[in-house]
Short mmCIF file of C-alpha atoms and ligand atoms in Angstrom, two decimals:
data_model
loop_
_atom_site.label_atom_id
_atom_site.label_comp_id
_atom_site.label_asym_id
_atom_site.label_seq_id
_atom_site.Cartn_x
_atom_site.Cartn_y
_atom_site.Cartn_z
CA MET S 1 74.01 90.55 208.13
CA PRO S 2 76.99 92.29 207.05
CA ARG S 3 80.26 91.82 209.50
CA GLU S 4 81.15 94.56 212.16
CA LEU S 5 83.63 97.24 210.91
CA SER S 6 87.43 97.03 212.64
CA LEU S 7 89.02 99.82 213.86
CA ALA S 8 91.29 99.56 211.24
CA GLU S 9 88.66 99.86 208.90
CA ILE S 10 87.31 102.68 210.39
CA PHE S 11 90.41 104.23 210.05
CA GLN S 12 91.29 103.44 206.28
CA ILE S 13 87.75 104.82 205.69
CA GLY S 14 88.79 108.28 207.35
CA TYR S 15 91.71 108.32 205.46
CA TYR S 16 91.82 110.75 202.15
CA TRP S 17 95.30 111.36 201.55
CA GLU S 18 95.92 109.46 198.79
CA THR S 19 92.77 110.22 197.03
CA LYS S 20 93.83 114.27 196.69
CA ILE S 21 97.32 112.94 195.95
CA LEU S 22 95.98 111.04 193.06
CA LEU S 23 93.73 114.03 192.38
CA THR S 24 96.35 116.76 192.42
CA ALA S 25 98.71 114.77 190.31
CA VAL S 26 95.96 114.36 187.67
CA LYS S 27 95.11 118.06 188.14
CA LEU S 28 99.06 119.14 187.82
CA ASP S 29 98.77 116.93 184.53
CA LEU S 30 102.13 114.88 185.71
CA PHE S 31 101.51 112.10 184.30
CA SER S 32 100.79 113.44 180.60
CA ALA S 33 104.43 115.56 181.55
CA LEU S 34 105.67 112.18 181.99
CA ASP S 35 104.20 110.36 179.09
CA SER S 36 106.41 107.75 178.08
CA ARG S 37 109.47 109.22 179.43
CA SER S 38 111.25 109.20 182.97
CA ASP S 39 112.32 111.98 184.65
CA SER S 40 113.83 113.22 187.85
CA ALA S 41 111.92 115.20 190.48
CA SER S 42 114.07 118.19 189.57
CA ASP S 43 113.69 117.87 185.95
CA LEU S 44 110.32 117.55 186.17
CA ALA S 45 109.36 120.23 188.34
CA HIS S 46 111.46 122.48 186.31
CA ARG S 47 109.73 121.62 183.34
CA LEU S 48 106.40 122.36 185.06
CA THR S 49 107.59 125.37 187.28
CA LEU S 50 106.62 123.44 190.34
CA ASP S 51 108.16 123.27 193.80
CA GLU S 52 110.77 120.41 193.31
CA ARG S 53 110.77 119.56 197.22
CA ALA S 54 106.81 119.39 197.63
CA LEU S 55 107.08 117.88 194.08
CA SER S 56 109.25 115.26 194.91
CA LEU S 57 106.92 114.20 198.25
CA LEU S 58 104.24 113.71 195.75
CA LEU S 59 105.72 111.59 193.03
CA HIS S 60 107.58 109.14 195.95
CA ALA S 61 103.92 109.04 197.45
CA LEU S 62 102.67 108.05 193.89
CA VAL S 63 105.09 105.55 193.31
CA ALA S 64 103.96 103.92 196.91
CA MET S 65 100.48 103.60 195.82
CA ARG S 66 101.95 101.82 192.73
CA VAL S 67 100.81 104.85 189.73
CA LEU S 68 103.94 105.78 189.53
CA THR S 69 107.42 103.29 189.47
CA LYS S 70 111.04 105.18 190.49
CA HIS S 71 114.42 104.23 189.09
CA GLU S 72 117.10 105.45 190.62
CA ASP S 73 116.34 109.15 190.80
CA ARG S 74 114.12 108.80 187.91
CA PHE S 75 109.85 108.86 188.07
CA ALA S 76 107.79 107.19 185.28
CA ASN S 77 104.36 105.77 184.61
CA THR S 78 103.45 102.79 185.32
CA ALA S 79 101.36 100.76 182.04
CA VAL S 80 97.78 101.70 183.25
CA ALA S 81 98.87 105.81 184.28
CA ARG S 82 100.30 105.57 180.91
CA LYS S 83 97.35 104.33 179.14
CA HIS S 84 94.26 106.13 181.43
CA LEU S 85 95.84 109.61 182.30
CA VAL S 86 98.23 110.58 179.66
CA LYS S 87 95.68 113.42 178.42
CA ALA S 88 96.96 112.89 174.69
CA GLY S 89 95.64 108.84 174.60
CA PRO S 90 92.37 107.96 173.59
CA ASP S 91 91.73 105.69 176.57
CA TYR S 92 92.30 109.36 179.16
CA VAL S 93 89.72 109.24 181.68
CA GLY S 94 91.69 112.04 183.55
CA HIS S 95 88.66 114.51 183.40
CA LEU S 96 86.40 112.54 185.78
CA LEU S 97 89.20 113.00 188.12
CA VAL S 98 90.00 116.82 187.45
CA LEU S 99 85.90 116.64 188.39
CA HIS S 100 85.98 115.03 191.55
CA ASP S 101 88.96 117.26 192.04
CA SER S 102 87.09 120.35 191.47
CA GLU S 103 84.14 119.29 194.12
CA TRP S 104 86.57 119.17 196.75
CA THR S 105 85.66 122.42 198.08
CA ASN S 106 81.96 121.56 198.00
CA TRP S 107 82.94 118.33 200.04
CA GLY S 108 84.66 120.53 202.57
CA LYS S 109 81.38 122.08 203.24
CA LEU S 110 79.41 118.59 203.87
CA GLU S 111 79.09 119.81 208.26
CA GLU S 112 77.76 122.78 207.13
CA THR S 113 75.40 121.44 204.96
CA VAL S 114 74.19 118.57 207.36
CA ARG S 115 73.81 121.57 209.77
CA THR S 116 71.66 123.73 207.10
CA GLY S 117 70.47 121.79 204.86
CA VAL S 118 71.37 124.02 202.26
CA SER S 119 73.68 122.78 199.55
CA PRO S 120 77.15 124.84 198.77
CA VAL S 121 76.23 124.96 194.92
CA ARG S 122 73.16 126.46 192.99
CA ARG S 123 73.41 124.50 189.74
CA HIS S 124 75.07 121.37 188.58
CA VAL S 125 78.19 121.07 186.98
CA PHE S 126 76.53 120.60 183.00
CA GLU S 127 74.95 124.24 183.39
CA THR S 128 78.15 125.76 185.97
CA ASP S 129 81.05 124.65 183.73
CA PRO S 130 79.68 123.25 180.89
CA GLU S 131 83.25 122.47 179.04
CA MET S 132 84.00 120.23 182.04
CA GLY S 133 80.72 118.43 181.82
CA ALA S 134 81.19 117.66 178.15
CA ASN S 135 84.86 116.33 178.70
CA VAL S 136 83.24 113.96 181.86
CA LEU S 137 80.33 112.77 179.23
CA ALA S 138 83.03 111.75 176.58
CA VAL S 139 84.89 109.97 179.69
CA LEU S 140 81.24 108.42 181.02
CA ASP S 141 80.90 107.62 177.22
CA ARG S 142 83.90 105.70 176.61
CA ILE S 143 83.72 103.30 179.89
CA GLY S 144 80.05 102.99 179.56
CA ARG S 145 79.12 101.40 175.98
CA GLY S 146 78.60 98.11 177.44
CA SER S 147 75.92 99.17 179.81
CA GLY S 148 74.10 100.86 176.50
CA VAL S 149 74.08 97.07 174.54
CA THR S 150 72.97 95.61 177.58
CA LEU S 151 70.53 98.29 178.41
CA ALA S 152 69.36 97.80 174.61
CA LYS S 153 68.65 94.03 175.00
CA VAL S 154 67.18 94.68 178.49
CA LEU S 155 64.19 96.64 176.52
CA GLN S 156 63.52 94.63 173.77
CA LEU S 157 62.79 97.23 171.58
CA ASP S 158 62.26 95.48 168.07
CA GLY S 159 59.16 97.55 166.47
CA VAL S 160 60.33 100.67 168.61
CA GLU S 161 60.89 102.94 165.33
CA HIS S 162 61.75 107.00 167.34
CA MET S 163 63.03 106.96 170.56
CA LEU S 164 63.98 110.66 172.68
CA ASP S 165 66.54 110.17 174.26
CA VAL S 166 66.36 112.92 177.18
CA GLY S 167 69.39 114.63 178.48
CA GLY S 168 71.17 111.94 176.65
CA GLY S 169 74.62 113.16 176.93
CA ALA S 170 77.40 111.89 174.42
CA GLY S 171 74.74 109.52 172.81
CA THR S 172 75.97 106.61 174.23
CA ASN S 173 72.74 105.14 174.53
CA ALA S 174 71.24 106.49 171.95
CA ILE S 175 73.72 105.03 169.80
CA ALA S 176 74.02 101.58 171.30
CA PHE S 177 70.39 101.47 170.71
CA CYS S 178 70.73 102.08 167.41
CA ARG S 179 73.19 99.75 166.37
CA GLU S 180 71.29 96.70 168.01
CA TYR S 181 68.25 97.82 166.67
CA PRO S 182 68.79 99.21 163.04
CA ARG S 183 64.89 100.03 161.97
CA LEU S 184 65.35 102.57 165.39
CA ARG S 185 66.14 106.46 164.97
CA ALA S 186 66.80 108.58 167.81
CA THR S 187 66.39 111.90 168.73
CA VAL S 188 68.73 113.26 171.30
CA PHE S 189 67.57 116.13 173.58
CA ASP S 190 70.27 117.85 175.80
CA LEU S 191 71.45 121.45 176.69
CA PRO S 192 72.87 123.41 174.12
CA ALA S 193 76.39 123.23 175.73
CA THR S 194 76.40 119.36 175.72
CA LEU S 195 75.22 118.86 172.15
CA PRO S 196 78.72 119.42 170.53
CA VAL S 197 79.73 116.45 172.45
CA THR S 198 76.70 114.36 171.41
CA GLU S 199 77.38 115.47 167.54
CA ARG S 200 80.93 114.17 167.67
CA SER S 201 80.52 110.55 169.31
CA ILE S 202 77.40 110.42 166.53
CA LYS S 203 79.67 111.36 163.95
CA GLU S 204 82.30 108.86 165.01
CA ALA S 205 79.49 106.08 165.04
CA GLY S 206 78.78 106.90 161.52
CA LEU S 207 74.90 107.42 162.60
CA GLU S 208 74.06 111.00 161.50
CA ASP S 209 71.06 109.63 159.18
CA ARG S 210 69.50 108.00 162.14
CA ILE S 211 70.36 110.03 165.31
CA ALA S 212 69.00 113.69 165.53
CA VAL S 213 69.95 116.47 168.16
CA MET S 214 67.55 118.93 170.10
CA PRO S 215 68.77 121.39 172.09
CA GLY S 216 66.91 122.43 174.91
CA ASN S 217 66.05 122.61 178.68
CA PHE S 218 64.04 119.51 179.85
CA ASN S 219 62.22 121.35 182.48
CA THR S 220 61.14 124.54 180.66
CA ASP S 221 61.47 123.24 176.56
CA SER S 222 58.73 121.31 174.82
CA LEU S 223 60.51 117.57 173.69
CA GLY S 224 59.06 118.02 170.11
CA GLY S 225 57.33 115.43 168.87
CA ARG S 226 55.55 112.06 169.61
CA TYR S 227 57.83 108.94 170.34
CA ASP S 228 57.51 105.53 170.85
CA LEU S 229 60.11 105.68 173.49
CA VAL S 230 61.25 108.20 175.99
CA LEU S 231 64.96 107.20 178.08
CA LEU S 232 65.64 108.85 181.15
CA SER S 233 69.19 107.54 181.83
CA ASP S 234 71.10 109.06 184.78
CA VAL S 235 69.35 112.45 184.35
CA LEU S 236 66.55 112.82 187.64
CA HIS S 237 69.71 112.38 190.25
CA TYR S 238 70.43 116.12 189.64
CA GLN S 239 66.82 117.54 190.49
CA ASP S 240 64.06 117.37 193.09
CA ALA S 241 61.01 114.51 193.35
CA GLN S 242 58.69 117.00 192.14
CA ALA S 243 61.14 118.52 188.86
CA ASN S 244 60.93 114.87 188.02
CA ALA S 245 57.16 114.18 188.60
CA ALA S 246 56.85 117.24 186.16
CA LEU S 247 59.23 115.61 183.65
CA VAL S 248 57.41 112.33 183.91
CA HIS S 249 54.20 113.98 182.97
CA LYS S 250 55.93 115.80 180.12
CA SER S 251 57.45 112.62 179.00
CA PHE S 252 54.01 110.82 178.91
CA ALA S 253 52.47 113.79 177.06
CA HIS S 254 55.15 113.10 174.13
CA LEU S 255 54.86 109.33 173.86
CA THR S 256 52.48 107.69 171.10
CA ASP S 257 49.69 105.62 172.35
CA THR S 258 51.68 102.38 172.50
CA GLY S 259 54.36 104.33 173.59
CA ARG S 260 56.55 103.62 176.81
CA LEU S 261 58.82 105.65 179.08
CA VAL S 262 62.02 104.07 180.72
CA ILE S 263 63.74 105.29 183.55
CA LYS S 264 67.51 104.06 184.52
CA ASP S 265 68.76 105.47 187.52
CA ARG S 266 71.22 104.71 190.71
CA PHE S 267 68.37 103.85 192.56
CA LEU S 268 68.62 102.97 196.68
CA ASP S 269 66.91 99.85 197.95
CA PRO S 270 63.53 100.64 199.91
CA ASP S 271 65.48 100.93 203.49
CA ARG S 272 67.87 103.44 201.66
CA THR S 273 71.22 101.99 203.07
CA SER S 274 71.89 100.14 199.83
CA PRO S 275 73.60 99.58 197.29
CA ALA S 276 76.61 101.05 199.15
CA TRP S 277 77.91 103.02 196.38
CA THR S 278 74.56 104.40 195.73
CA THR S 279 74.32 105.59 199.61
CA ALA S 280 77.66 107.50 199.45
CA PHE S 281 76.85 109.00 195.97
CA ALA S 282 73.67 110.14 196.99
CA VAL S 283 75.55 112.82 199.88
CA HIS S 284 78.02 113.41 196.62
CA ILE S 285 74.86 114.58 195.01
CA LEU S 286 73.74 116.20 198.13
CA VAL S 287 76.98 118.42 197.96
CA ASN S 288 77.14 118.83 194.15
CA THR S 289 73.60 120.09 193.29
CA GLU S 290 71.17 122.33 194.46
CA GLU S 291 68.00 119.82 194.49
CA GLY S 292 69.31 116.26 193.39
CA ARG S 293 68.62 113.22 195.09
CA CYS S 294 69.01 109.48 194.62
CA PHE S 295 65.26 108.03 195.01
CA THR S 296 64.19 104.65 195.36
CA THR S 297 62.85 103.02 192.36
CA ARG S 298 59.04 102.93 193.93
CA GLU S 299 59.34 106.68 194.39
CA ALA S 300 59.89 106.61 190.16
CA MET S 301 56.71 103.87 189.42
CA GLY S 302 54.97 106.74 192.00
CA TRP S 303 55.43 109.69 189.37
CA MET S 304 54.59 107.15 186.56
CA ASN S 305 51.40 105.98 187.97
CA ARG S 306 50.28 109.69 188.72
CA ALA S 307 51.15 110.86 185.20
CA GLY S 308 48.51 108.14 184.31
CA PHE S 309 50.34 105.18 182.72
CA ALA S 310 48.70 102.25 182.44
CA SER S 311 51.55 99.55 183.11
CA VAL S 312 54.37 100.29 185.18
CA THR S 313 57.47 97.36 186.15
CA GLU S 314 60.61 97.66 187.61
CA LEU S 315 62.43 95.89 185.10
CA GLU S 316 65.50 95.49 186.92
CA PRO S 317 65.67 96.26 190.98
CA ARG S 318 67.97 99.42 191.97
CA ALA S 319 68.21 100.44 188.13
CA ILE S 320 65.56 100.49 185.68
CA VAL S 321 61.92 101.13 185.75
CA GLN S 322 59.19 101.34 182.53
CA GLY S 323 55.83 102.56 182.79
CA ILE S 324 53.76 102.10 179.27
CA LYS S 325 50.97 104.31 178.04
CA ALA S 326 48.01 102.53 177.46
CA GLY S 327 46.95 99.43 178.66
CA ASP S 328 46.36 96.04 176.48
CA ASP S 329 42.59 96.66 176.62
C1 LIG M 1 75.09 111.89 183.59
S1 LIG M 1 74.59 112.66 182.43
C2 LIG M 1 73.34 111.39 181.63
C3 LIG M 1 73.97 111.25 180.25
C4 LIG M 1 73.36 110.12 179.62
N1 LIG M 1 71.47 110.17 179.61
C5 LIG M 1 74.12 108.70 180.13
O1 LIG M 1 73.02 107.50 180.52
O2 LIG M 1 74.77 108.63 179.24
C6 LIG M 1 73.54 114.12 182.52
C7 LIG M 1 72.71 114.61 181.27
O3 LIG M 1 71.54 115.64 181.54
C8 LIG M 1 71.78 116.52 180.68
N2 LIG M 1 71.16 117.80 181.32
C9 LIG M 1 70.99 117.87 183.00
N3 LIG M 1 70.02 119.30 182.86
C10 LIG M 1 69.36 119.08 181.87
C11 LIG M 1 68.30 119.99 181.53
N4 LIG M 1 67.71 120.91 182.15
N5 LIG M 1 68.09 119.96 180.05
C12 LIG M 1 68.79 118.91 179.20
N6 LIG M 1 69.55 118.37 179.97
C13 LIG M 1 70.30 118.49 180.86
C14 LIG M 1 73.50 116.97 181.20
O4 LIG M 1 73.76 117.89 180.21
C15 LIG M 1 73.69 115.50 180.78
O5 LIG M 1 74.21 115.08 179.43
#
């Protein structure tokens, strides 16, 4: 049983000022403006056409938050800010924080959503703002490369010749899988607006001869041919159970007789109170998608059983389920 919260911790949870200060600084791109130099509030305000008094308050708070430093009257990036929050750098992650900032208005409608059950948005970010979606995918790709390799090892794909990565985004998993299994070929299926990012990552990985892309909407379009493996990684939480059951059914039809479907997602435990991050993510999904939800592995396994998979197993609690199309007999 976890220990009870103190009053101080309750206040800490209710206190979001620093969050919005950081997100605003990223949105204003203060870190890129500072880059490797140091600047006074007045010079920075002048350069960026901002209000000096207001900017100065923000900069001082960022120093207290240890994102910036201050010497005399000059502000500079800390090492971590210079590495990850300066736009021109190869390790920039600001796109993800800009996305969080853009979702602020939706979070502001949480009370209304809980009263009415109606989400403030009609579609998710990959449909409404493909450019932002693509930028975020590029960041997720960069910070998620290790997870693709781990997943490739867990799945034991020797003998798998052709995989379909449905909603494959930047191709993180397809690339990791092809690197791990030299005889594997992959097709990444995604919305047309996302695929330029996918193509860029495939080219950077030098895997153009083994990874193809296929544009389409996985709810309405054919998934192409037949595959030994279909992967649904972090896509099912954008839509409701009915759409997911239909997509699992469609995936089944696109598998070879011995093929398998793997679903990797942010699943909740059966009583839905853990993992803690996922319970909060489920609320994020509530206000930032029309129909999205976080599911349990049991629900995902139910979709597989109903689609006709002969063998359905949970490979990793709260993370990976697998359905094999045909039984041993
Ligand atoms: C969170 S990303 C996951 C990317 C990747 N599978 C991974 O695990 O890194 C969700 C992806 O689903 C794609 N997507 C969302 N709705 C889609 C749809 N209806 N048809 C095809 N792709 C879709 C988005 O463009 C995006 O690339």
